[in-house]
């Protein structure tokens, strides 16, 4: 330790409780005083800590004493103590045994020696970096990345050799932690809020991975390392690992393919700009890279600056704003129907759909490709506007109705219904005949689909009420989507709803369904409704007279949607998922009515298919998969041992890497898979070349 300028009197040694041999080496050969050698039990000086089926053995560790002023201050403080006084520098594992499930040990035919952590960690301490839990976590995640680089990319990386590599490894490590935490919280990559942060983490890490030699998605393989080191404090890192890995892998794969195109494009763009003597990437070009090729804007800025170019960020923002406007218009259907200019020329459509699904009406207007038209001919797509309609236009989260509009010699299929100003546009295709303005029609809503949607709407109100009752009165609706197949309910809440609460919510809704509560709709004065406690949406603008929907004594909301008459019609509700949409906003997806029945039948069929595939009853599937995993791990270990065995052992290199410890030369190396004899002769050879010393 002279070389490293660590006073040897600050070094302590721990050995396994009955490891006389290791103690003798430290004491007699290396000269560590016996009072600084501590014997510890299975929890400390045995590897691995957790009992497992596989190679194991005692270990010996070198600890650095930070002095009695650091840590707990107890007189009997030793490396066994949990406080910060003693820091583990180095760990040598003697893999001598293999352990069976019942805990019996048998001698390993091919014992090995494994040193953990090594000198890089020591270097970190010597450089004055605070050795904290955090750096230890970082360290293990970095090690996993280095391991992936070796096995997947054929790259030998190490930390502490090259500053650029170090930065890349730290970014990957940091972003892996961020991505693991976010996905464990149910966040999926999006272009907004937490989802955007996640996307940026993954994409940035991916790009740094490329610099290290990555040849494809890898972050999803780093993620389990995060769960390993932080799973104790954040159990959801384990419980949601499958989701996390899946989400991250999908995002990486998607990014990899678009990135390749985007890089090509930006490369060409930079060449053209430089040839023209320009120093700025235009905003709309940068936005195209972002929008079409998924290049994060900061990445475009980074690449541009590497070539001495800047990016017109104002132009970028403007292009982004235009894009938002376009997508908003597309959502409200205005662009399909020609926008507000058409809407202002129309009379309001009277809505008769609360009471009826089939009515007689007249064609008020026809819209084709955004323009008003006189007629619509067979096979053409367009929108019909009637004077009155039973079709519900998408509003308040409830989807627009589908159905048919028929008349003398024609049949128009309605695939969507959207508001168009105060009128209603029935969008679809004319299947046969010709429609003219003024034609008399019969408008028929697809009532099966409408009924399925109504059930989901009333179920949404019950879900809202149950959440307020069980999760808390602060729960406020932030948005919803009510359709025939499922419902989606977004609400304000700061953290994931745990499994128990979710089950309680589902049970409560189903109890109300079974009570067959009446659903009462009343129009009343807005102030009166507010005073009697009706729940209103945050940003919604209401007229002075409002429609209220009361479900038994449980739910009372302002709502213009279409509902079941009694809760019994809902049948049942199943909650499918709970996730995060943005900071402070959660989302529940659920199914009701026939959709709930179909959902459980599908789940059942999947389970049966699995049990046929695995050739075991449903209850044993988990066990069966665990057994197969175990087998895969065994095979992987065998492959790894074979790989190590075949790697050439270079004695001169080992000798050159000798380190002086208290005046004694020490060679430490990992040579797993070699048998006892091979290890002994190797050690002899090293000692011979060293002159004197110890080979571990
Ligand atoms: Zn202590
Ligand atoms: Zn509603």
XYZ file of C-alpha atoms and ligand atoms in Angstrom:
698
model
C 0.000 0.000 0.000
C 3.085 2.215 0.006
C 2.543 2.850 -3.651
C -0.955 4.041 -3.002
C 0.017 6.145 -0.017
C -2.558 4.593 2.241
C -1.139 4.092 5.716
C -1.119 0.336 6.265
C -2.200 0.825 9.864
C -5.564 2.010 8.570
C -6.219 -1.257 6.780
C -8.351 -3.945 8.376
C -8.945 -7.427 7.095
C -12.027 -9.572 7.425
C -12.062 -13.320 6.846
C -14.752 -15.962 7.019
C -15.330 -17.309 10.505
C -13.304 -20.542 10.105
C -10.883 -19.498 7.392
C -7.595 -20.112 9.233
C -5.722 -20.278 5.980
C -6.670 -16.789 4.809
C -5.995 -15.343 8.239
C -2.557 -16.929 8.283
C -1.691 -15.462 4.891
C -2.674 -11.950 5.958
C -1.017 -12.222 9.364
C 2.138 -14.221 8.721
C 2.932 -13.506 5.090
C 1.677 -9.970 4.683
C 2.124 -8.819 8.243
C -1.291 -7.472 9.154
C -1.496 -7.494 12.980
C -3.901 -10.132 14.267
C -6.002 -7.493 16.108
C -6.907 -5.914 12.777
C -8.103 -9.203 11.303
C -11.777 -9.828 12.034
C -13.598 -13.101 11.569
C -17.137 -12.635 10.344
C -19.986 -14.988 9.579
C -22.071 -15.904 6.622
C -23.776 -12.530 6.243
C -20.473 -10.723 5.744
C -17.714 -12.973 4.538
C -19.491 -15.441 2.377
C -20.451 -15.014 -1.222
C -23.145 -14.667 -2.303
C -25.075 -13.110 0.565
C -28.311 -14.793 -0.427
C -28.421 -18.568 -0.409
C -28.591 -19.915 -3.935
C -28.040 -23.039 -5.947
C -24.588 -22.605 -7.380
C -20.929 -21.891 -6.724
C -20.157 -20.096 -3.487
C -17.491 -19.793 -0.870
C -15.833 -17.747 1.853
C -14.336 -14.388 1.071
C -11.815 -12.049 2.565
C -12.037 -8.278 2.424
C -9.748 -5.305 2.878
C -11.373 -2.396 4.725
C -10.136 1.152 5.126
C -10.550 2.692 8.578
C -11.666 6.316 8.265
C -10.871 6.802 11.947
C -12.919 6.794 15.157
C -14.141 10.356 14.523
C -16.146 9.029 11.559
C -19.188 6.832 12.106
C -20.937 5.538 15.183
C -18.162 6.272 17.667
C -18.697 3.018 19.575
C -15.456 1.634 21.034
C -16.163 -1.800 19.560
C -16.792 -0.448 16.048
C -15.238 -2.750 13.458
C -15.627 -3.617 9.774
C -18.710 -5.573 10.884
C -20.429 -2.316 11.830
C -22.944 -0.720 9.473
C -21.710 2.815 10.066
C -19.485 4.731 7.673
C -16.227 4.346 9.598
C -15.024 1.300 7.675
C -15.112 1.236 3.921
C -14.686 -1.949 1.951
C -11.896 -1.547 -0.590
C -11.473 -4.956 -1.949
C -13.090 -8.317 -1.836
C -11.625 -11.696 -2.737
C -14.006 -14.644 -3.046
C -12.761 -18.216 -2.900
C -15.291 -20.096 -4.955
C -14.750 -23.529 -3.498
C -18.170 -25.042 -3.033
C -21.430 -25.510 -4.722
C -24.556 -25.218 -2.667
C -27.718 -27.273 -3.073
C -31.232 -25.959 -2.397
C -31.214 -27.511 1.075
C -28.009 -25.672 1.977
C -25.594 -28.603 1.823
C -22.182 -27.780 0.411
C -20.147 -29.954 -1.875
C -16.649 -29.213 -3.120
C -16.523 -27.539 -6.472
C -14.612 -29.645 -9.010
C -13.210 -26.424 -10.462
C -12.631 -23.877 -7.692
C -11.935 -20.293 -8.646
C -10.880 -17.034 -7.120
C -12.851 -13.916 -7.844
C -11.910 -10.418 -6.806
C -14.685 -7.905 -6.640
C -14.710 -4.149 -7.030
C -10.963 -4.024 -7.540
C -8.710 -1.062 -7.712
C -10.919 1.328 -9.611
C -13.006 1.785 -6.514
C -9.831 2.318 -4.567
C -8.809 4.915 -7.121
C -12.097 6.681 -6.567
C -11.446 6.883 -2.854
C -7.889 8.037 -3.378
C -9.091 10.784 -5.686
C -11.030 12.076 -2.714
C -14.431 11.188 -4.118
C -16.931 10.665 -1.366
C -17.645 6.993 -1.134
C -21.366 6.918 -0.636
C -24.229 4.546 -1.229
C -24.905 6.527 -4.337
C -21.519 5.976 -5.883
C -21.780 2.325 -4.968
C -25.078 2.093 -6.834
C -23.583 3.972 -9.762
C -20.671 1.646 -9.668
C -22.716 -1.510 -10.008
C -24.809 -0.070 -12.822
C -21.647 1.019 -14.626
C -20.224 -2.464 -14.149
C -23.346 -3.938 -15.749
C -22.932 -1.616 -18.710
C -19.293 -2.624 -19.060
C -20.369 -6.258 -18.963
C -22.981 -5.670 -21.683
C -20.328 -3.935 -23.770
C -18.125 -7.001 -23.458
C -20.697 -9.691 -24.163
C -22.885 -7.845 -26.685
C -20.651 -5.407 -28.488
C -17.307 -7.168 -28.058
C -15.858 -4.028 -26.448
C -13.566 -3.964 -23.438
C -14.453 -0.799 -21.550
C -13.141 0.317 -18.224
C -13.977 3.177 -15.974
C -11.320 5.717 -15.048
C -9.169 5.352 -18.167
C -10.652 7.782 -20.622
C -12.702 10.861 -19.671
C -15.096 10.549 -22.622
C -15.857 6.924 -21.848
C -16.417 7.877 -18.216
C -18.890 10.599 -19.141
C -20.798 8.218 -21.409
C -20.914 5.530 -18.723
C -22.101 8.021 -16.117
C -24.821 9.363 -18.417
C -26.015 5.830 -19.179
C -25.975 4.944 -15.507
C -27.790 8.091 -14.455
C -30.414 7.809 -17.194
C -30.907 4.103 -16.510
C -31.796 5.018 -12.934
C -34.134 7.754 -14.127
C -35.770 5.491 -16.691
C -36.173 2.674 -14.173
C -37.832 4.967 -11.624
C -40.162 6.548 -14.175
C -41.254 3.311 -15.816
C -41.701 1.669 -12.418
C -44.089 4.526 -11.757
C -46.039 3.557 -14.866
C -44.686 6.288 -17.138
C -44.364 5.398 -20.814
C -42.475 7.481 -23.388
C -44.543 10.320 -24.878
C -43.867 13.810 -26.182
C -45.122 15.539 -23.049
C -44.541 15.729 -19.329
C -42.907 12.819 -17.538
C -43.196 10.712 -20.673
C -41.013 13.203 -22.506
C -38.416 13.187 -19.740
C -38.323 9.401 -20.006
C -38.016 9.552 -23.779
C -35.147 12.030 -23.485
C -33.353 9.832 -20.936
C -33.581 6.811 -23.192
C -32.642 8.592 -26.371
C -29.722 10.461 -24.839
C -28.411 7.316 -23.163
C -28.817 5.461 -26.427
C -26.724 8.007 -28.255
C -23.972 7.820 -25.632
C -24.171 4.050 -25.960
C -23.477 4.398 -29.674
C -20.319 6.334 -28.812
C -19.212 3.420 -26.651
C -19.774 1.003 -29.517
C -23.343 -0.154 -28.924
C -24.789 -1.852 -31.975
C -28.430 -1.803 -30.915
C -30.828 -1.383 -27.988
C -29.142 -2.032 -24.647
C -30.733 0.152 -21.963
C -33.390 -2.457 -21.242
C -30.532 -4.741 -20.194
C -29.046 -2.125 -17.867
C -32.398 -1.644 -16.114
C -32.309 -4.878 -14.067
C -29.036 -3.659 -12.521
C -30.920 -0.640 -11.198
C -33.512 -2.940 -9.646
C -30.693 -5.000 -8.125
C -29.085 -2.047 -6.379
C -32.141 0.066 -5.570
C -34.916 -2.526 -5.392
C -34.680 -2.688 -1.611
C -35.747 0.928 -1.268
C -38.072 0.908 -4.285
C -39.779 -2.507 -4.491
C -41.760 -1.462 -7.569
C -38.478 -1.596 -9.499
C -38.833 -5.359 -9.121
C -42.588 -5.730 -9.333
C -42.870 -3.620 -12.488
C -39.608 -4.730 -14.035
C -41.271 -6.645 -16.827
C -43.267 -3.576 -17.824
C -40.197 -1.339 -17.544
C -37.977 -3.563 -19.630
C -40.679 -3.983 -22.270
C -41.407 -0.270 -22.533
C -37.739 0.676 -22.657
C -36.899 -1.961 -25.237
C -39.745 -0.908 -27.525
C -38.711 2.740 -27.276
C -35.077 1.911 -27.975
C -35.930 -0.193 -31.003
C -38.141 2.504 -32.417
C -35.525 5.147 -31.748
C -32.751 3.066 -33.276
C -34.487 2.840 -36.618
C -35.624 6.462 -36.829
C -32.294 7.687 -35.513
C -30.454 6.005 -38.345
C -32.586 7.898 -40.869
C -32.406 11.141 -38.895
C -28.608 11.025 -38.621
C -28.328 10.475 -42.331
C -30.621 13.405 -42.954
C -28.897 15.816 -40.588
C -25.532 14.820 -42.054
C -26.706 15.679 -45.558
C -28.341 18.855 -44.313
C -25.161 20.054 -42.616
C -23.162 19.425 -45.789
C -25.588 21.442 -47.883
C -25.678 24.291 -45.342
C -21.907 24.428 -45.058
C -21.560 24.442 -48.836
C -23.885 27.446 -48.898
C -21.836 29.116 -46.167
C -24.805 29.071 -43.804
C -24.242 28.686 -40.049
C -27.763 27.940 -38.888
C -30.110 24.974 -39.252
C -33.558 26.409 -40.081
C -36.221 25.894 -37.412
C -38.655 23.983 -39.586
C -35.877 21.583 -40.672
C -34.929 20.995 -37.036
C -38.588 20.436 -36.238
C -38.883 17.910 -39.062
C -35.932 16.012 -37.592
C -37.777 16.026 -34.288
C -41.259 15.310 -35.556
C -40.515 12.766 -38.271
C -37.222 11.195 -37.225
C -37.529 11.485 -33.468
C -34.256 13.379 -33.040
C -34.626 15.205 -29.732
C -34.048 18.914 -30.222
C -31.102 18.945 -27.826
C -29.496 16.220 -29.914
C -29.912 18.285 -33.070
C -28.348 21.231 -31.236
C -25.471 19.034 -30.060
C -24.738 17.592 -33.494
C -25.058 21.026 -35.089
C -22.607 22.560 -32.637
C -20.133 19.759 -33.308
C -20.067 21.120 -36.858
C -19.971 24.750 -35.782
C -23.630 25.350 -36.589
C -26.499 26.710 -34.509
C -30.199 25.881 -34.630
C -32.981 28.429 -35.127
C -34.868 27.573 -31.934
C -37.490 30.288 -32.450
C -38.305 28.808 -35.826
C -38.416 25.389 -34.184
C -40.952 26.572 -31.588
C -43.052 28.222 -34.289
C -43.093 25.019 -36.365
C -44.062 23.089 -33.244
C -46.922 25.508 -32.499
C -48.215 25.152 -36.067
C -48.100 21.384 -35.707
C -50.078 21.550 -32.442
C -52.688 23.719 -34.136
C -52.977 21.201 -36.959
C -53.406 18.253 -34.647
C -55.965 20.092 -32.531
C -57.933 20.906 -35.661
C -57.721 17.286 -36.746
C -59.015 16.141 -33.376
C -62.048 18.408 -33.366
C -62.739 17.442 -36.939
C -62.711 21.030 -38.142
C -60.107 20.484 -40.800
C -61.977 17.539 -42.303
C -65.143 19.582 -42.436
C -63.590 22.743 -43.764
C -63.101 24.577 -40.482
C -65.084 27.318 -38.880
C -66.053 29.006 -42.154
C -68.369 26.111 -42.945
C -69.626 25.970 -39.355
C -70.785 29.610 -39.396
C -73.010 28.927 -42.417
C -74.949 26.167 -40.655
C -78.046 26.156 -38.484
C -77.670 24.464 -35.094
C -78.612 20.781 -35.133
C -81.257 19.807 -32.599
C -80.078 16.845 -30.517
C -82.791 14.240 -29.909
C -80.512 11.397 -28.860
C -81.115 11.436 -25.105
C -84.507 9.830 -25.621
C -84.332 8.192 -29.032
C -81.913 6.343 -31.283
C -83.987 6.464 -34.498
C -85.698 9.611 -35.824
C -86.887 11.229 -39.057
C -84.967 14.329 -40.154
C -83.885 16.404 -43.154
C -80.466 16.971 -44.731
C -79.446 20.553 -43.951
C -75.988 20.560 -45.528
C -73.413 18.313 -47.178
C -69.658 18.744 -46.710
C -67.166 17.182 -49.130
C -63.427 17.707 -48.676
C -63.974 20.675 -46.398
C -66.349 22.504 -48.759
C -70.122 22.805 -48.740
C -71.645 20.731 -51.551
C -75.092 20.325 -53.112
C -75.020 16.549 -53.238
C -73.020 13.445 -52.434
C -72.651 10.600 -54.915
C -72.310 6.855 -54.428
C -68.997 5.653 -52.968
C -67.944 9.150 -51.860
C -66.792 10.126 -48.379
C -68.157 13.224 -46.740
C -70.301 14.550 -43.921
C -74.049 15.025 -43.668
C -75.531 17.758 -41.461
C -79.176 17.225 -40.436
C -81.717 19.598 -38.880
C -82.099 17.201 -35.946
C -80.270 14.014 -34.983
C -80.159 11.158 -32.470
C -76.364 10.842 -33.055
C -74.237 11.972 -30.113
C -71.336 14.151 -31.286
C -68.043 13.504 -29.477
C -67.951 15.699 -26.391
C -67.012 15.491 -22.735
C -64.909 12.394 -23.339
C -67.733 10.334 -24.819
C -66.997 9.168 -28.369
C -69.271 10.075 -31.286
C -71.999 7.632 -32.334
C -71.938 5.376 -35.378
C -74.900 4.114 -37.397
C -76.705 4.669 -40.711
C -78.653 7.473 -42.354
C -81.032 6.201 -45.041
C -83.413 7.898 -47.456
C -85.132 7.448 -50.794
C -82.707 5.185 -52.700
C -79.598 5.896 -50.611
C -77.772 4.563 -47.618
C -75.045 6.526 -45.787
C -72.804 4.772 -43.264
C -71.864 6.996 -40.293
C -68.402 6.123 -38.923
C -68.058 9.136 -36.607
C -70.070 12.050 -35.287
C -68.390 15.351 -34.453
C -69.617 18.791 -33.420
C -69.295 21.415 -36.155
C -69.952 24.702 -34.402
C -73.463 24.245 -33.060
C -74.293 21.796 -35.811
C -73.458 18.092 -35.899
C -71.445 16.478 -38.692
C -72.076 12.799 -39.444
C -68.916 11.626 -41.164
C -68.827 8.541 -43.343
C -69.378 7.116 -46.805
C -72.354 6.931 -49.107
C -72.766 3.199 -49.732
C -75.456 3.530 -52.405
C -77.526 6.162 -54.228
C -77.214 9.952 -54.154
C -77.994 12.425 -51.336
C -79.194 15.967 -51.980
C -79.759 18.882 -49.619
C -83.333 18.833 -48.290
C -83.724 15.035 -48.586
C -85.849 13.365 -45.915
C -83.882 10.732 -43.997
C -84.141 8.186 -41.225
C -81.184 8.513 -38.868
C -80.462 5.329 -36.888
C -77.784 5.061 -34.238
C -75.999 1.697 -33.839
C -77.724 0.997 -30.543
C -75.525 -1.918 -29.398
C -72.500 0.315 -29.655
C -74.372 3.200 -28.020
C -75.484 0.949 -25.128
C -71.926 -0.264 -24.576
C -70.774 3.365 -24.511
C -73.547 4.417 -22.070
C -72.518 1.670 -19.652
C -68.933 2.878 -19.757
C -70.041 6.470 -19.183
C -72.048 5.718 -16.058
C -69.247 3.413 -14.898
C -66.841 6.355 -15.289
C -68.952 8.462 -12.914
C -68.996 5.605 -10.385
C -65.239 5.164 -10.727
C -64.768 8.878 -10.058
C -66.975 8.671 -6.946
C -65.206 5.543 -5.666
C -61.784 7.163 -6.136
C -62.898 10.228 -4.177
C -64.220 7.977 -1.434
C -61.236 5.609 -1.195
C -58.222 7.563 -2.454
C -59.350 10.992 -1.249
C -61.532 14.021 -1.891
C -58.655 15.741 -3.709
C -59.172 13.432 -6.694
C -60.405 15.550 -9.598
C -61.202 14.427 -13.086
C -58.532 15.650 -15.499
C -59.950 14.027 -18.599
C -61.729 10.933 -19.787
C -62.415 8.825 -22.820
C -65.631 6.847 -22.861
C -66.155 4.423 -25.711
C -67.921 1.133 -26.416
C -64.804 -0.974 -25.794
C -63.377 0.646 -22.687
C -63.103 3.730 -20.553
C -60.122 5.797 -19.591
C -60.237 8.125 -16.620
C -57.477 10.662 -15.897
C -57.397 12.340 -12.518
C -55.221 14.429 -10.269
C -53.214 12.421 -7.776
C -49.552 12.642 -6.838
C -48.567 8.977 -6.765
C -49.435 5.512 -8.024
C -52.582 3.990 -6.550
C -51.445 0.830 -4.828
C -52.882 -2.561 -5.641
C -55.039 -2.737 -2.497
C -56.690 0.625 -3.065
C -57.308 -0.261 -6.696
C -59.055 -3.473 -5.676
C -61.168 -1.540 -3.159
C -62.168 0.962 -5.840
C -63.143 -1.829 -8.228
C -65.161 -3.599 -5.517
C -66.969 -0.411 -4.531
C -68.019 0.320 -8.105
C -69.269 -3.249 -8.491
C -71.255 -3.010 -5.235
C -72.998 0.101 -6.569
C -73.678 -1.729 -9.826
C -75.270 -4.621 -7.917
C -77.393 -2.194 -5.872
C -78.986 -1.229 -9.215
C -79.054 2.466 -8.305
C -81.248 4.797 -10.380
C -79.582 7.343 -12.679
C -81.449 10.677 -12.602
C -80.887 13.404 -15.164
C -82.045 16.945 -14.316
C -81.567 20.341 -15.863
C -81.021 23.032 -13.265
C -79.514 26.429 -12.659
C -75.697 26.328 -12.560
C -75.495 28.032 -9.144
C -78.126 25.729 -7.718
C -76.223 22.705 -9.036
C -72.966 23.979 -7.547
C -74.608 24.641 -4.189
C -76.029 21.148 -4.037
C -72.528 19.757 -4.543
C -72.468 18.749 -8.202
C -68.961 17.937 -9.401
C -67.951 20.092 -12.351
C -64.940 19.831 -14.612
C -62.123 22.303 -14.072
C -61.892 24.115 -17.357
C -65.300 23.372 -18.759
C -67.470 26.389 -19.594
C -71.087 25.946 -18.600
C -74.207 27.872 -19.584
C -76.569 29.139 -16.920
C -78.752 26.041 -17.231
C -76.826 22.823 -16.807
C -77.539 19.133 -17.142
C -76.849 17.130 -14.006
C -76.495 13.381 -13.629
C -77.125 11.828 -10.215
C -76.377 8.149 -9.548
C -78.161 7.018 -6.377
C -76.737 9.034 -3.506
C -73.182 8.293 -4.619
C -72.400 10.532 -7.569
C -73.636 13.942 -8.690
C -71.965 15.536 -11.711
C -72.557 18.117 -14.391
C -72.547 16.050 -17.564
C -73.982 16.199 -21.067
C -73.297 12.550 -21.829
C -75.564 9.581 -22.336
C -76.010 7.218 -19.414
C -77.478 3.912 -18.353
C -80.944 4.195 -16.769
C -79.920 2.146 -13.734
C -76.477 0.993 -12.593
C -77.522 -2.658 -12.956
C -77.283 -2.224 -16.741
C -73.520 -1.791 -16.414
C -73.184 -5.480 -15.529
C -69.731 -5.309 -13.990
C -66.529 -3.304 -14.054
C -62.962 -4.558 -14.324
C -60.010 -2.218 -13.789
C -57.330 -3.080 -16.353
C -54.480 -0.710 -15.560
C -53.371 2.257 -13.533
C -50.551 4.430 -14.797
C -49.119 7.922 -14.919
C -49.896 10.319 -17.767
C -48.022 13.369 -16.508
C -46.651 14.706 -13.256
C -49.506 14.607 -10.745
C -51.945 12.955 -13.135
C -52.878 9.281 -13.026
C -54.897 7.212 -15.465
C -57.186 4.257 -14.888
C -58.367 2.094 -17.745
C -61.336 -0.171 -17.213
C -63.969 -2.215 -19.014
C -67.667 -2.605 -18.254
C -70.648 -4.565 -19.563
C -70.006 -7.096 -22.313
C -66.483 -5.720 -22.747
C -65.737 -6.858 -19.176
C -67.071 -10.333 -19.924
C -64.988 -10.509 -23.105
C -61.949 -9.288 -21.247
C -62.105 -12.040 -18.640
C -62.818 -14.666 -21.292
C -59.771 -13.540 -23.284
C -57.622 -13.617 -20.152
C -58.878 -17.104 -19.430
C -58.116 -18.311 -22.928
C -54.608 -16.896 -22.746
C -54.076 -18.724 -19.474
C -55.353 -21.973 -20.971
C -53.117 -21.563 -24.012
C -50.157 -21.004 -21.695
C -50.958 -24.043 -19.642
C -51.234 -26.170 -22.793
C -47.928 -24.743 -24.009
C -46.205 -25.467 -20.690
C -48.103 -28.711 -20.288
C -49.173 -28.033 -16.707
C -52.274 -26.833 -14.833
C -52.817 -23.062 -14.615
C -51.820 -22.892 -10.942
C -48.376 -24.311 -11.734
C -47.462 -21.948 -14.577
C -45.448 -19.598 -12.372
C -43.458 -22.483 -10.886
C -42.867 -23.983 -14.290
C -41.517 -20.729 -15.680
C -39.300 -20.227 -12.650
C -37.835 -23.704 -13.171
C -37.104 -22.894 -16.804
C -35.481 -19.602 -15.827
C -33.312 -21.447 -13.361
C -32.256 -23.827 -16.095
C -31.387 -20.910 -18.392
C -29.274 -19.333 -15.662
C -27.423 -22.619 -15.176
C -26.742 -22.894 -18.877
C -25.554 -19.294 -18.987
C -23.169 -19.984 -16.141
C -21.803 -23.019 -17.939
C -21.274 -21.008 -21.091
C -19.551 -18.249 -19.135
C -17.234 -20.735 -17.425
C -16.348 -22.297 -20.733
C -15.615 -18.861 -22.151
C -13.334 -17.926 -19.289
C -11.564 -21.253 -19.442
C -10.752 -20.750 -23.071
C -9.404 -17.251 -22.574
C -5.636 -17.444 -22.647
C -3.917 -16.938 -19.321
C -1.015 -14.608 -19.764
C 1.443 -15.006 -16.900
C 3.832 -12.154 -17.836
C 0.855 -9.746 -17.901
C -0.286 -10.938 -14.500
C 3.198 -10.461 -13.092
C 3.465 -7.004 -14.636
C 0.235 -6.115 -12.846
C 1.628 -6.995 -9.415
C 0.933 -4.484 -6.658
C 2.969 -3.907 -3.557
C 1.026 -4.400 -0.365
C 2.977 -3.624 2.767
C 6.185 -4.374 0.918
C 4.948 -7.641 -0.500
C 4.156 -8.047 -4.163
C 0.601 -9.171 -4.703
C -0.926 -10.557 -7.883
C -4.681 -10.898 -7.932
C -6.651 -12.226 -10.822
C -9.914 -13.928 -11.651
C -9.409 -17.297 -13.237
C -12.690 -19.094 -12.912
C -13.206 -22.484 -14.404
C -9.650 -23.634 -13.831
C -9.280 -26.605 -11.523
C -7.331 -26.737 -8.254
C -4.192 -28.152 -9.872
C -4.166 -25.610 -12.652
C -4.580 -22.767 -10.166
C -1.774 -24.054 -7.984
C 0.715 -24.442 -10.813
C -0.253 -21.024 -12.145
C 0.319 -19.473 -8.720
C 3.700 -21.221 -8.452
C 4.711 -19.898 -11.818
C 3.746 -16.348 -10.871
C 5.577 -16.494 -7.551
C 8.644 -17.829 -9.318
C 8.650 -14.910 -11.718
C 7.996 -12.389 -8.953
C 10.906 -13.669 -6.922
C 8.804 -13.406 -3.794
C 5.196 -12.490 -3.229
C 1.674 -13.743 -2.981
C -0.579 -14.806 -5.787
C -4.280 -14.787 -4.987
Zn -19.553 1.730 13.799
Zn -70.112 12.273 -17.651
